[in-house]
Amino acid sequence: MPQITVDYSGTLAATFDRQAFAFALHPLIATTVDTRPEACKTRFRRVDEFVIGDRAEGHAVLHIEIRLLHGRTDATKIRLADAVLDLIAARVEPGDGVTLHASVEVPDLDAAFRKR
């Protein structure tokens, strides 16, 4: 059920082990929001163009959106977002001279969401 999208800058492409990150992320989500790791579905989207402030160089961007079925409290969503930020800090190395800008968002899935 958790639908996870990871947008990452091309500046992370060489150092970001996406599959290992997903394998660490899924059990973390499952434990925090009371679901099964098998229910987690993650897709990665590389972003080659981005700007931070007045520069486009020396930065890396990582934004994770974890969409959940309606019913989780704000406190649970905040706890999940904080845990994911901790996971990013532990597992994502942007490289020398590169500043990582990481963010996490945990919105509800739309009421029209369906799966098979």
Tab-separated table of C-alpha atoms in Angstrom:
chain	number	residue	atom	x	y	z
A	1	MET	CA	0.000	0.000	0.000
A	2	PRO	CA	2.665	2.678	0.677
A	3	GLN	CA	3.440	4.281	-2.674
A	4	ILE	CA	6.943	5.727	-2.465
A	5	THR	CA	8.564	8.085	-4.940
A	6	VAL	CA	12.200	9.058	-4.584
A	7	ASP	CA	13.365	12.043	-6.619
A	8	TYR	CA	17.153	12.286	-6.593
A	9	SER	CA	19.539	14.589	-8.381
A	10	GLY	CA	21.954	13.285	-10.966
A	11	THR	CA	24.751	14.448	-8.673
A	12	LEU	CA	23.859	11.467	-6.450
A	13	ALA	CA	23.665	8.885	-9.239
A	14	ALA	CA	27.161	7.473	-8.743
A	15	THR	CA	27.022	7.255	-4.943
A	16	PHE	CA	23.371	6.486	-4.169
A	17	ASP	CA	22.683	2.741	-3.961
A	18	ARG	CA	18.978	2.977	-4.661
A	19	GLN	CA	18.129	-0.701	-4.300
A	20	ALA	CA	19.905	-1.014	-0.932
A	21	PHE	CA	18.163	2.160	0.205
A	22	ALA	CA	14.735	0.748	-0.712
A	23	PHE	CA	15.520	-2.522	1.090
A	24	ALA	CA	16.280	-0.480	4.241
A	25	LEU	CA	13.347	1.902	3.738
A	26	HIS	CA	10.580	-0.686	3.369
A	27	PRO	CA	10.957	-2.351	6.805
A	28	LEU	CA	11.283	1.088	8.402
A	29	ILE	CA	7.983	2.185	6.868
A	30	ALA	CA	6.304	-1.130	7.705
A	31	THR	CA	7.282	-0.902	11.358
A	32	THR	CA	6.288	2.750	11.706
A	33	VAL	CA	2.868	2.617	10.030
A	34	ASP	CA	1.914	-0.996	10.765
A	35	THR	CA	2.044	-2.568	7.332
A	36	ARG	CA	4.136	-5.259	5.635
A	37	PRO	CA	7.389	-4.539	3.777
A	38	GLU	CA	5.933	-6.413	0.773
A	39	ALA	CA	3.221	-3.768	0.559
A	40	CYS	CA	5.788	-1.006	-0.065
A	41	LYS	CA	6.382	-0.004	-3.672
A	42	THR	CA	9.224	2.370	-4.490
A	43	ARG	CA	10.100	4.058	-7.741
A	44	PHE	CA	13.116	6.264	-8.334
A	45	ARG	CA	13.206	9.305	-10.591
A	46	ARG	CA	16.487	10.945	-11.480
A	47	VAL	CA	16.344	14.725	-11.753
A	48	ASP	CA	19.147	16.176	-13.870
A	49	GLU	CA	18.182	19.823	-13.664
A	50	PHE	CA	17.656	21.645	-10.387
A	51	VAL	CA	18.682	24.890	-8.733
A	52	ILE	CA	19.378	25.596	-5.060
A	53	GLY	CA	19.357	29.274	-4.195
A	54	ASP	CA	21.493	31.033	-6.769
A	55	ARG	CA	23.536	27.978	-7.850
A	56	ALA	CA	23.057	24.685	-9.641
A	57	GLU	CA	26.438	23.179	-8.705
A	58	GLY	CA	27.784	21.802	-5.440
A	59	HIS	CA	24.393	20.512	-4.334
A	60	ALA	CA	22.449	17.268	-4.348
A	61	VAL	CA	18.700	16.935	-3.882
A	62	LEU	CA	16.796	13.983	-2.454
A	63	HIS	CA	13.042	14.210	-1.908
A	64	ILE	CA	10.990	11.232	-0.753
A	65	GLU	CA	7.214	11.138	-0.889
A	66	ILE	CA	5.495	8.292	0.964
A	67	ARG	CA	1.797	8.188	0.155
A	68	LEU	CA	-0.309	6.199	2.639
A	69	LEU	CA	-3.914	5.138	2.874
A	70	HIS	CA	-5.981	7.613	4.872
A	71	GLY	CA	-6.141	7.057	8.626
A	72	ARG	CA	-2.597	7.589	9.922
A	73	THR	CA	-2.283	10.338	12.509
A	74	ASP	CA	-0.132	13.398	11.944
A	75	ALA	CA	2.098	12.192	14.787
A	76	THR	CA	2.687	8.885	12.970
A	77	LYS	CA	3.467	10.691	9.712
A	78	ILE	CA	5.914	13.003	11.482
A	79	ARG	CA	7.579	10.053	13.207
A	80	LEU	CA	7.932	8.336	9.815
A	81	ALA	CA	9.334	11.446	8.118
A	82	ASP	CA	11.896	11.918	10.898
A	83	ALA	CA	12.936	8.247	10.723
A	84	VAL	CA	13.381	8.472	6.955
A	85	LEU	CA	15.512	11.609	7.324
A	86	ASP	CA	17.678	9.682	9.806
A	87	LEU	CA	17.963	6.830	7.297
A	88	ILE	CA	19.022	9.283	4.593
A	89	ALA	CA	21.685	10.746	6.888
A	90	ALA	CA	23.033	7.264	7.633
A	91	ARG	CA	22.952	5.854	4.086
A	92	VAL	CA	23.305	8.640	1.520
A	93	GLU	CA	26.714	10.184	0.864
A	94	PRO	CA	26.566	13.072	-1.605
A	95	GLY	CA	30.312	13.092	-2.317
A	96	ASP	CA	33.104	15.527	-1.597
A	97	GLY	CA	32.181	19.176	-1.759
A	98	VAL	CA	28.487	18.445	-2.361
A	99	THR	CA	25.783	19.567	0.067
A	100	LEU	CA	22.799	17.229	0.354
A	101	HIS	CA	19.338	18.781	0.612
A	102	ALA	CA	16.982	16.041	1.818
A	103	SER	CA	13.253	16.239	2.431
A	104	VAL	CA	10.400	13.847	3.174
A	105	GLU	CA	6.668	14.285	2.680
A	106	VAL	CA	3.979	11.857	3.912
A	107	PRO	CA	0.599	12.687	2.344
A	108	ASP	CA	-2.513	10.516	2.158
A	109	LEU	CA	-3.394	8.649	-1.001
A	110	ASP	CA	-6.413	10.029	-2.790
A	111	ALA	CA	-9.747	8.369	-1.964
A	112	ALA	CA	-9.869	7.149	-5.572
A	113	PHE	CA	-6.641	5.105	-5.193
A	114	ARG	CA	-7.125	1.498	-6.244
A	115	LYS	CA	-4.746	-1.448	-6.693
A	116	ARG	CA	-4.709	-5.040	-7.912
